[in-house]
Amino acid sequence: MLNTIILTDIKQNIQSLKLQVIFIIILVVFTVGSVAYVFQYRDAMEDYHNYSLKMQEEIRKDADINITRVAVYKRDHLLAPENNGFIDDSKSQFTPNNIQYNAFNVFGYSISRMTSNPYLYLSNDLNWVFILSIIASFAILLLSYDTISGEREQQTLKLILSNSIPRGVLLFGKFMSIVISSVIMLLPGLLISLIILLISGILKISALQAFEITMFIVAAILFISTISALGMFCSVVSRSSSVSLLIGIILWSVFLIFSPNIAVFTADQIFKIKNSETVQEEVKMTKDAINKAAPEGSWSGSDNPFFPRHELRAKNQTNLMNAEKQIKDEWYNSQFRQYEKASRFTYLSPISIFGMVNESLIGSGYPRFRKNWEDLHTYQNQFLSWFKAIDSKDTKSPHWYNPYEDYSTSREKIRFEEIPLYTEKLMTIPQRLASAFPGIILLVIYSFLLFGISVLMFNRYDVR
């Protein structure tokens, strides 16, 4: 009985004009999005390659002068373009991707678009998550909003229930038919996208990318189930299919627009933090106080490394760096806490949850940035230890460590190959699963909750 309901409804869905139109739209969007990604990724990789060569050349030049320049000159670590951006770009245009550091400190972060025209990056990319979150979710709603109310209007619901079919079985059969129909609608687009990416040479299936694609499909099925249950809920709360559609559009709009924006509003109003101008003013005032309290000669300099006042200068510069570091690290941590607290409000929306789950599963966006931010702090300490170990062996160095200048530490040259360079370490699969787990559980809860409520309401539904 259940199989008959599922197969009959799948056949009806596939033959319906609305699914056929939606299928063509999704197929076109997948194709266009994949082709666009190929060109964007190639351009981004070319820019990143040129940037990396330039940075290496700067380090080589400093190494040919002395090791202290290698240690104290500020470097920018730019995160490489992601080869899984076709799944989700994770709002990369708004996520910090450039971190400044030297051997003594990790100074801060910024957004670098590596483009001549940043206005070209104001629109969303046509990646898999965007297609499923926006286009497919609305399409699934169109498939499911009239599953009950529509059949009641056509007088077919009364006829079906006259065959002594349990209402729960009927509803579950219709639910499964919508989920399966939606998967059938999406699979050709996914396959065409993969073929385009494989032919272009951008996608080289590795164990990690196979995991990312597989987990996207798993998350997509959970998301489809949630939206299908939402559509069925809309269908059983009204006796009119037009009212069901209106309720569905309202809820879809709330999940798509209201929930993410309420998170931003909440962050601004409840989880308040200092703005950049206040922080800069605090840094300036603190530095002024340190400079005023510094002993006379703290800014003196000489070509002689052992010039006595170089020690005062090194201590003063270290005090200035530590003071700024304390203020800014506290500010950065408050930004992280604000974002993480505000993100919890997006848990109200299955659309937002789906995006966050995929962001974690592919190791991009905020999780990727935070990992690099923390890893660079670890690297910075190792870099400093490496520099001090070499400097300690140099008898021509007074070993007065200045975090910004090369006055009073080793002036020996160093081979580029000996310099420990920072290399990004991708999030491991266990780390990704742990990060995505809360969102996955929430999607499951949403599906069960919406479907369970739909069953309870359908049991009291007047089919006349």
Short mmCIF file of C-alpha atoms in Angstrom, two decimals:
data_model
loop_
_atom_site.label_atom_id
_atom_site.label_comp_id
_atom_site.label_asym_id
_atom_site.label_seq_id
_atom_site.Cartn_x
_atom_site.Cartn_y
_atom_site.Cartn_z
CA MET A 1 0.00 0.00 0.00
CA LEU A 2 2.75 2.45 0.98
CA ASN A 3 4.78 1.61 -2.14
CA THR A 4 1.73 2.21 -4.32
CA ILE A 5 1.16 5.65 -2.78
CA ILE A 6 4.82 6.62 -3.20
CA LEU A 7 5.13 5.39 -6.80
CA THR A 8 1.81 6.91 -7.87
CA ASP A 9 2.68 10.32 -6.44
CA ILE A 10 6.20 10.24 -7.90
CA LYS A 11 4.72 9.53 -11.33
CA GLN A 12 2.25 12.38 -10.95
CA ASN A 13 5.01 14.76 -9.82
CA ILE A 14 7.30 13.85 -12.72
CA GLN A 15 4.48 14.32 -15.22
CA SER A 16 3.40 17.66 -13.74
CA LEU A 17 4.25 20.79 -15.71
CA LYS A 18 5.55 22.67 -12.67
CA LEU A 19 8.18 20.03 -11.89
CA GLN A 20 9.29 19.88 -15.53
CA VAL A 21 9.71 23.66 -15.66
CA ILE A 22 11.57 23.67 -12.34
CA PHE A 23 13.77 20.80 -13.54
CA ILE A 24 14.83 22.78 -16.63
CA ILE A 25 15.53 25.91 -14.57
CA ILE A 26 17.66 24.00 -12.05
CA LEU A 27 19.53 22.19 -14.84
CA VAL A 28 20.37 25.50 -16.52
CA VAL A 29 21.44 27.13 -13.25
CA PHE A 30 23.70 24.19 -12.33
CA THR A 31 25.32 24.33 -15.77
CA VAL A 32 25.81 28.10 -15.83
CA GLY A 33 27.05 28.14 -12.23
CA SER A 34 29.62 25.40 -12.88
CA VAL A 35 30.96 27.04 -16.06
CA ALA A 36 31.21 30.39 -14.26
CA TYR A 37 33.02 28.75 -11.34
CA VAL A 38 35.62 27.22 -13.67
CA PHE A 39 36.59 30.64 -15.02
CA GLN A 40 36.43 32.33 -11.61
CA TYR A 41 38.58 29.67 -9.96
CA ARG A 42 41.21 29.76 -12.70
CA ASP A 43 41.47 33.55 -12.47
CA ALA A 44 41.63 33.40 -8.67
CA MET A 45 44.36 30.74 -8.73
CA GLU A 46 46.40 32.74 -11.23
CA ASP A 47 46.17 35.84 -9.03
CA TYR A 48 47.02 33.80 -5.93
CA HIS A 49 50.00 32.16 -7.65
CA ASN A 50 51.38 35.56 -8.68
CA TYR A 51 50.81 36.89 -5.17
CA SER A 52 52.61 33.90 -3.61
CA LEU A 53 55.61 34.37 -5.90
CA LYS A 54 55.75 38.05 -4.97
CA MET A 55 55.65 37.25 -1.24
CA GLN A 56 58.38 34.62 -1.60
CA GLU A 57 60.54 37.09 -3.51
CA GLU A 58 60.17 39.64 -0.71
CA ILE A 59 61.23 37.06 1.88
CA ARG A 60 64.21 36.06 -0.29
CA LYS A 61 65.34 39.69 -0.49
CA ASP A 62 65.05 40.11 3.28
CA ALA A 63 66.93 36.83 3.83
CA ASP A 64 69.78 38.13 1.66
CA ILE A 65 70.02 41.19 3.94
CA ASN A 66 69.72 39.54 7.37
CA ILE A 67 67.64 37.10 9.38
CA THR A 68 66.19 39.80 11.62
CA ARG A 69 64.37 41.36 8.67
CA VAL A 70 62.83 37.97 7.94
CA ALA A 71 61.59 37.81 11.54
CA VAL A 72 60.38 41.36 12.18
CA TYR A 73 58.92 42.49 8.86
CA LYS A 74 55.15 42.06 8.76
CA ARG A 75 53.88 39.44 6.31
CA ASP A 76 50.40 38.88 4.91
CA HIS A 77 49.16 35.32 4.71
CA LEU A 78 46.43 35.16 2.08
CA LEU A 79 44.17 32.11 2.18
CA ALA A 80 44.26 30.20 -1.10
CA PRO A 81 41.13 29.98 -3.29
CA GLU A 82 39.08 26.92 -2.38
CA ASN A 83 38.70 24.11 -4.89
CA ASN A 84 35.39 23.16 -3.27
CA GLY A 85 33.77 26.54 -3.82
CA PHE A 86 31.39 24.95 -6.34
CA ILE A 87 29.66 23.37 -3.34
CA ASP A 88 29.50 26.54 -1.26
CA ASP A 89 31.43 29.80 -1.29
CA SER A 90 30.47 30.29 2.40
CA LYS A 91 30.10 34.05 1.83
CA SER A 92 33.84 34.21 1.18
CA GLN A 93 33.54 37.78 -0.09
CA PHE A 94 32.61 38.82 3.47
CA THR A 95 34.96 36.49 5.39
CA PRO A 96 38.49 37.61 6.38
CA ASN A 97 41.07 35.83 4.22
CA ASN A 98 44.22 37.83 4.94
CA ILE A 99 46.12 37.57 8.24
CA GLN A 100 49.11 39.79 9.10
CA TYR A 101 51.93 38.45 11.26
CA ASN A 102 55.65 38.37 12.03
CA ALA A 103 57.75 36.27 14.39
CA PHE A 104 56.60 38.29 17.40
CA ASN A 105 52.87 38.65 16.88
CA VAL A 106 49.77 37.92 14.83
CA PHE A 107 48.58 41.47 14.25
CA GLY A 108 45.16 41.27 12.63
CA TYR A 109 43.04 40.24 9.69
CA SER A 110 41.32 41.80 6.71
CA ILE A 111 39.44 40.94 3.52
CA SER A 112 41.43 40.82 0.30
CA ARG A 113 39.44 40.26 -2.88
CA MET A 114 42.43 40.12 -5.24
CA THR A 115 40.40 41.86 -7.93
CA SER A 116 40.54 45.12 -9.84
CA ASN A 117 36.81 45.71 -9.30
CA PRO A 118 35.32 44.68 -5.91
CA TYR A 119 31.80 45.59 -7.08
CA LEU A 120 31.82 42.44 -9.20
CA TYR A 121 31.76 40.37 -6.00
CA LEU A 122 28.56 41.78 -4.50
CA SER A 123 26.29 39.06 -5.93
CA ASN A 124 25.96 35.43 -4.84
CA ASP A 125 27.75 32.70 -6.77
CA LEU A 126 25.57 29.98 -8.32
CA ASN A 127 27.03 27.21 -6.17
CA TRP A 128 25.28 24.03 -5.08
CA VAL A 129 24.22 25.31 -1.67
CA PHE A 130 22.79 28.52 -3.15
CA ILE A 131 20.84 26.58 -5.79
CA LEU A 132 19.42 24.18 -3.22
CA SER A 133 18.79 26.80 -0.51
CA ILE A 134 16.99 29.31 -2.71
CA ILE A 135 15.75 27.81 -5.98
CA ALA A 136 15.22 24.17 -4.99
CA SER A 137 13.71 24.97 -1.59
CA PHE A 138 11.04 27.12 -3.22
CA ALA A 139 10.47 24.43 -5.86
CA ILE A 140 10.00 21.79 -3.14
CA LEU A 141 7.49 24.07 -1.47
CA LEU A 142 5.57 24.28 -4.76
CA LEU A 143 5.52 20.48 -4.95
CA SER A 144 4.29 19.97 -1.41
CA TYR A 145 1.97 22.82 -0.47
CA ASP A 146 -1.13 21.21 -2.03
CA THR A 147 -0.52 17.56 -1.14
CA ILE A 148 -3.54 17.54 1.18
CA SER A 149 -5.48 20.77 0.66
CA GLY A 150 -5.21 20.44 -3.12
CA GLU A 151 -6.52 16.88 -3.12
CA ARG A 152 -9.36 17.91 -0.81
CA GLU A 153 -10.38 20.60 -3.31
CA GLN A 154 -10.31 18.06 -6.14
CA GLN A 155 -12.40 15.63 -4.06
CA THR A 156 -9.76 12.90 -4.46
CA LEU A 157 -8.69 12.87 -0.81
CA LYS A 158 -12.08 11.57 0.36
CA LEU A 159 -11.93 8.86 -2.29
CA ILE A 160 -8.44 7.72 -1.24
CA LEU A 161 -9.35 7.58 2.45
CA SER A 162 -12.49 5.57 1.68
CA ASN A 163 -10.15 2.62 1.02
CA SER A 164 -9.35 2.38 4.75
CA ILE A 165 -5.82 3.68 4.33
CA PRO A 166 -4.41 4.93 7.66
CA ARG A 167 -3.94 8.67 7.46
CA GLY A 168 -0.41 8.46 8.82
CA VAL A 169 0.56 5.97 6.10
CA LEU A 170 -0.96 8.19 3.41
CA LEU A 171 0.87 11.26 4.68
CA PHE A 172 4.18 9.40 4.97
CA GLY A 173 3.79 8.05 1.44
CA LYS A 174 3.19 11.55 0.08
CA PHE A 175 6.12 12.87 2.11
CA MET A 176 8.47 10.23 0.69
CA SER A 177 7.22 10.86 -2.85
CA ILE A 178 8.07 14.56 -2.55
CA VAL A 179 11.54 13.82 -1.16
CA ILE A 180 12.29 11.28 -3.90
CA SER A 181 10.85 13.52 -6.63
CA SER A 182 13.02 16.40 -5.39
CA VAL A 183 16.15 14.24 -5.40
CA ILE A 184 15.33 13.08 -8.95
CA MET A 185 14.89 16.73 -9.93
CA LEU A 186 18.33 17.70 -8.55
CA LEU A 187 20.52 14.71 -9.47
CA PRO A 188 20.92 15.47 -13.22
CA GLY A 189 22.06 19.01 -12.40
CA LEU A 190 24.60 17.71 -9.88
CA LEU A 191 25.93 15.17 -12.38
CA ILE A 192 26.28 17.76 -15.16
CA SER A 193 28.08 20.07 -12.73
CA LEU A 194 30.51 17.30 -11.75
CA ILE A 195 31.16 16.43 -15.40
CA ILE A 196 31.95 20.07 -16.23
CA LEU A 197 34.30 20.35 -13.26
CA LEU A 198 36.04 17.06 -14.08
CA ILE A 199 36.50 17.96 -17.76
CA SER A 200 37.91 21.37 -16.80
CA GLY A 201 40.54 19.69 -14.63
CA ILE A 202 39.57 21.69 -11.56
CA LEU A 203 37.96 18.75 -9.80
CA LYS A 204 40.28 15.84 -9.12
CA ILE A 205 38.38 13.35 -7.02
CA SER A 206 40.33 12.66 -3.84
CA ALA A 207 39.20 10.98 -0.66
CA LEU A 208 38.55 14.38 0.91
CA GLN A 209 36.53 15.74 -2.02
CA ALA A 210 34.58 12.48 -2.23
CA PHE A 211 33.74 12.99 1.45
CA GLU A 212 32.68 16.61 0.80
CA ILE A 213 30.42 15.69 -2.12
CA THR A 214 28.93 12.70 -0.28
CA MET A 215 28.22 14.73 2.85
CA PHE A 216 26.67 17.50 0.76
CA ILE A 217 24.24 14.94 -0.69
CA VAL A 218 23.44 13.65 2.82
CA ALA A 219 22.87 17.19 4.10
CA ALA A 220 20.82 17.98 0.98
CA ILE A 221 18.50 15.01 1.59
CA LEU A 222 17.99 16.14 5.20
CA PHE A 223 17.26 19.67 3.99
CA ILE A 224 14.86 18.42 1.30
CA SER A 225 13.07 16.36 3.97
CA THR A 226 12.72 19.43 6.18
CA ILE A 227 11.31 21.65 3.42
CA SER A 228 9.01 18.83 2.27
CA ALA A 229 7.69 18.47 5.82
CA LEU A 230 7.24 22.25 5.96
CA GLY A 231 5.20 22.17 2.75
CA MET A 232 3.02 19.34 4.07
CA PHE A 233 2.51 21.25 7.31
CA CYS A 234 1.27 24.23 5.27
CA SER A 235 -1.05 21.88 3.38
CA VAL A 236 -2.75 20.44 6.47
CA VAL A 237 -3.26 23.74 8.31
CA SER A 238 -5.64 24.97 5.63
CA ARG A 239 -8.55 23.61 3.64
CA SER A 240 -7.59 25.80 0.67
CA SER A 241 -4.50 25.21 -1.47
CA SER A 242 -4.16 28.95 -2.17
CA VAL A 243 -4.04 29.66 1.57
CA SER A 244 -1.53 26.81 2.01
CA LEU A 245 0.67 28.39 -0.67
CA LEU A 246 0.44 31.79 1.00
CA ILE A 247 1.43 30.32 4.38
CA GLY A 248 4.30 28.46 2.73
CA ILE A 249 5.64 31.57 1.00
CA ILE A 250 5.43 33.55 4.25
CA LEU A 251 7.34 30.89 6.21
CA TRP A 252 9.88 30.47 3.41
CA SER A 253 10.46 34.24 3.36
CA VAL A 254 10.85 34.31 7.14
CA PHE A 255 13.45 31.54 7.03
CA LEU A 256 15.28 33.10 4.09
CA ILE A 257 15.25 36.78 5.05
CA PHE A 258 13.98 37.43 8.57
CA SER A 259 15.97 34.88 10.56
CA PRO A 260 19.46 35.77 9.20
CA ASN A 261 18.76 39.49 9.58
CA ILE A 262 17.44 39.14 13.11
CA ALA A 263 20.79 37.54 13.96
CA VAL A 264 22.61 40.65 12.72
CA PHE A 265 20.20 42.93 14.60
CA THR A 266 20.61 40.87 17.77
CA ALA A 267 24.38 41.01 17.51
CA ASP A 268 24.29 44.81 17.23
CA GLN A 269 21.76 45.36 20.00
CA ILE A 270 22.42 42.63 22.58
CA PHE A 271 25.99 41.44 22.09
CA LYS A 272 27.57 44.88 21.81
CA ILE A 273 31.30 45.26 21.22
CA LYS A 274 33.64 48.20 20.68
CA ASN A 275 33.88 49.68 17.20
CA SER A 276 37.19 50.02 15.35
CA GLU A 277 37.49 53.77 16.01
CA THR A 278 37.17 53.24 19.77
CA VAL A 279 39.78 50.48 19.70
CA GLN A 280 42.22 52.56 17.64
CA GLU A 281 41.79 55.48 20.03
CA GLU A 282 42.42 53.17 23.00
CA VAL A 283 45.57 51.83 21.32
CA LYS A 284 46.79 55.35 20.58
CA MET A 285 46.22 56.55 24.16
CA THR A 286 47.95 53.48 25.61
CA LYS A 287 50.94 53.88 23.29
CA ASP A 288 51.23 57.58 24.13
CA ALA A 289 51.29 56.72 27.83
CA ILE A 290 54.00 54.08 27.30
CA ASN A 291 56.15 56.45 25.25
CA LYS A 292 55.83 59.20 27.86
CA ALA A 293 56.88 56.79 30.62
CA ALA A 294 59.78 55.34 28.59
CA PRO A 295 63.33 56.23 29.71
CA GLU A 296 65.20 58.88 27.79
CA GLY A 297 66.86 57.46 24.71
CA SER A 298 64.20 54.83 24.05
CA TRP A 299 63.97 56.04 20.46
CA SER A 300 67.70 56.44 19.86
CA GLY A 301 69.38 54.44 17.09
CA SER A 302 72.80 53.65 15.70
CA ASP A 303 74.48 51.41 13.13
CA ASN A 304 76.26 49.73 16.04
CA PRO A 305 74.09 46.80 17.26
CA PHE A 306 75.63 47.07 20.76
CA PHE A 307 74.68 50.73 21.13
CA PRO A 308 73.42 50.70 24.78
CA ARG A 309 70.22 52.57 24.03
CA HIS A 310 69.17 49.86 21.58
CA GLU A 311 68.19 47.79 24.62
CA LEU A 312 65.90 50.59 25.79
CA ARG A 313 64.48 50.88 22.29
CA ALA A 314 63.83 47.12 22.09
CA LYS A 315 62.06 47.11 25.48
CA ASN A 316 59.93 50.11 24.53
CA GLN A 317 58.93 48.58 21.19
CA THR A 318 58.08 45.32 22.94
CA ASN A 319 55.93 47.18 25.46
CA LEU A 320 54.15 49.00 22.63
CA MET A 321 53.50 45.74 20.79
CA ASN A 322 52.26 43.92 23.88
CA ALA A 323 49.92 46.76 24.81
CA GLU A 324 48.41 46.89 21.32
CA LYS A 325 48.25 43.09 21.21
CA GLN A 326 46.33 42.89 24.48
CA ILE A 327 43.75 45.46 23.36
CA LYS A 328 43.29 44.08 19.86
CA ASP A 329 43.29 40.41 20.86
CA GLU A 330 40.50 41.16 23.33
CA TRP A 331 38.62 43.00 20.57
CA TYR A 332 39.11 40.19 18.04
CA ASN A 333 37.93 37.60 20.57
CA SER A 334 34.85 39.71 21.29
CA GLN A 335 34.13 39.75 17.54
CA PHE A 336 34.37 35.96 17.42
CA ARG A 337 32.08 35.59 20.44
CA GLN A 338 29.58 38.06 18.98
CA TYR A 339 29.46 36.19 15.68
CA GLU A 340 29.09 32.79 17.34
CA LYS A 341 26.31 33.96 19.67
CA ALA A 342 24.47 35.74 16.86
CA SER A 343 24.77 32.64 14.66
CA ARG A 344 22.65 30.70 17.14
CA PHE A 345 19.66 32.81 16.15
CA THR A 346 19.98 31.52 12.59
CA TYR A 347 19.20 28.05 13.99
CA LEU A 348 15.58 29.14 13.70
CA SER A 349 15.90 28.79 9.93
CA PRO A 350 16.50 25.42 8.22
CA ILE A 351 17.84 27.36 5.22
CA SER A 352 20.52 29.00 7.37
CA ILE A 353 21.25 25.72 9.14
CA PHE A 354 21.82 23.99 5.80
CA GLY A 355 24.32 26.67 4.81
CA MET A 356 26.18 26.43 8.12
CA VAL A 357 26.30 22.62 7.94
CA ASN A 358 27.91 22.72 4.50
CA GLU A 359 30.31 25.47 5.57
CA SER A 360 31.56 23.10 8.28
CA LEU A 361 31.57 19.96 6.12
CA ILE A 362 33.75 21.52 3.41
CA GLY A 363 35.92 23.38 5.94
CA SER A 364 35.39 26.86 4.56
CA GLY A 365 34.09 30.25 5.67
CA TYR A 366 34.31 31.11 9.36
CA PRO A 367 35.54 27.65 10.53
CA ARG A 368 38.40 27.82 8.03
CA PHE A 369 39.35 31.35 9.03
CA ARG A 370 39.31 30.52 12.77
CA LYS A 371 41.49 27.47 12.25
CA ASN A 372 44.06 29.51 10.32
CA TRP A 373 43.90 32.28 12.90
CA GLU A 374 44.67 29.81 15.69
CA ASP A 375 47.23 27.86 13.64
CA LEU A 376 49.08 31.08 12.79
CA HIS A 377 49.39 31.87 16.50
CA THR A 378 50.97 28.45 17.02
CA TYR A 379 53.25 28.99 14.02
CA GLN A 380 54.21 32.47 15.24
CA ASN A 381 55.53 31.05 18.52
CA GLN A 382 57.50 28.40 16.61
CA PHE A 383 58.82 31.03 14.21
CA LEU A 384 59.99 33.18 17.13
CA SER A 385 61.69 30.22 18.82
CA TRP A 386 63.48 29.41 15.55
CA PHE A 387 64.67 33.02 15.21
CA LYS A 388 65.85 33.25 18.82
CA ALA A 389 67.69 29.93 18.55
CA ILE A 390 69.70 31.20 15.56
CA ASP A 391 70.21 34.65 17.08
CA SER A 392 71.50 33.16 20.34
CA LYS A 393 74.38 31.54 18.43
CA ASP A 394 75.45 34.82 16.82
CA THR A 395 78.25 36.43 18.84
CA LYS A 396 77.77 39.66 16.89
CA SER A 397 74.25 40.08 18.25
CA PRO A 398 73.41 41.68 21.62
CA HIS A 399 70.14 39.65 21.66
CA TRP A 400 67.90 42.62 22.47
CA TYR A 401 64.71 41.53 20.78
CA ASN A 402 62.87 44.31 18.99
CA PRO A 403 59.57 43.15 17.42
CA TYR A 404 59.58 45.76 14.65
CA GLU A 405 63.17 46.73 13.79
CA ASP A 406 66.54 45.16 13.01
CA TYR A 407 68.72 47.27 15.31
CA SER A 408 69.82 44.85 18.01
CA THR A 409 69.63 41.24 16.82
CA SER A 410 71.49 39.07 14.33
CA ARG A 411 72.44 40.63 11.01
CA GLU A 412 73.57 37.36 9.50
CA LYS A 413 72.11 36.25 6.20
CA ILE A 414 69.91 33.17 6.02
CA ARG A 415 69.11 30.81 3.17
CA PHE A 416 65.49 30.98 2.02
CA GLU A 417 65.21 27.18 2.21
CA GLU A 418 65.99 27.29 5.96
CA ILE A 419 63.11 29.63 6.78
CA PRO A 420 60.03 27.89 8.26
CA LEU A 421 57.08 29.15 6.20
CA TYR A 422 53.47 28.89 7.27
CA THR A 423 51.39 26.33 5.38
CA GLU A 424 47.65 26.04 5.82
CA LYS A 425 46.42 22.78 7.34
CA LEU A 426 42.92 21.83 6.24
CA MET A 427 40.29 20.88 8.79
CA THR A 428 40.30 17.14 9.37
CA ILE A 429 37.20 15.06 8.69
CA PRO A 430 36.50 14.54 12.44
CA GLN A 431 36.79 18.31 12.99
CA ARG A 432 34.35 18.99 10.15
CA LEU A 433 31.85 16.43 11.38
CA ALA A 434 32.05 17.78 14.93
CA SER A 435 31.45 21.32 13.68
CA ALA A 436 28.51 20.25 11.47
CA PHE A 437 26.92 17.85 13.99
CA PRO A 438 24.66 20.37 15.81
CA GLY A 439 23.23 21.60 12.51
CA ILE A 440 22.64 18.07 11.23
CA ILE A 441 20.79 17.16 14.43
CA LEU A 442 18.67 20.31 14.13
CA LEU A 443 17.66 19.45 10.55
CA VAL A 444 16.62 15.98 11.70
CA ILE A 445 14.62 17.49 14.58
CA TYR A 446 12.96 19.99 12.23
CA SER A 447 11.94 17.19 9.86
CA PHE A 448 10.50 14.96 12.58
CA LEU A 449 8.80 17.86 14.36
CA LEU A 450 7.13 19.30 11.25
CA PHE A 451 6.08 15.89 9.98
CA GLY A 452 4.83 14.83 13.42
CA ILE A 453 2.71 17.97 13.76
CA SER A 454 1.41 17.41 10.23
CA VAL A 455 0.32 13.86 11.13
CA LEU A 456 -1.48 15.06 14.27
CA MET A 457 -3.29 17.78 12.35
CA PHE A 458 -4.12 15.48 9.43
CA ASN A 459 -5.75 12.99 11.80
CA ARG A 460 -8.24 15.78 12.67
CA TYR A 461 -8.47 17.10 9.12
CA ASP A 462 -11.96 17.40 7.64
CA VAL A 463 -11.73 15.93 4.13
CA ARG A 464 -15.20 17.14 3.09
#
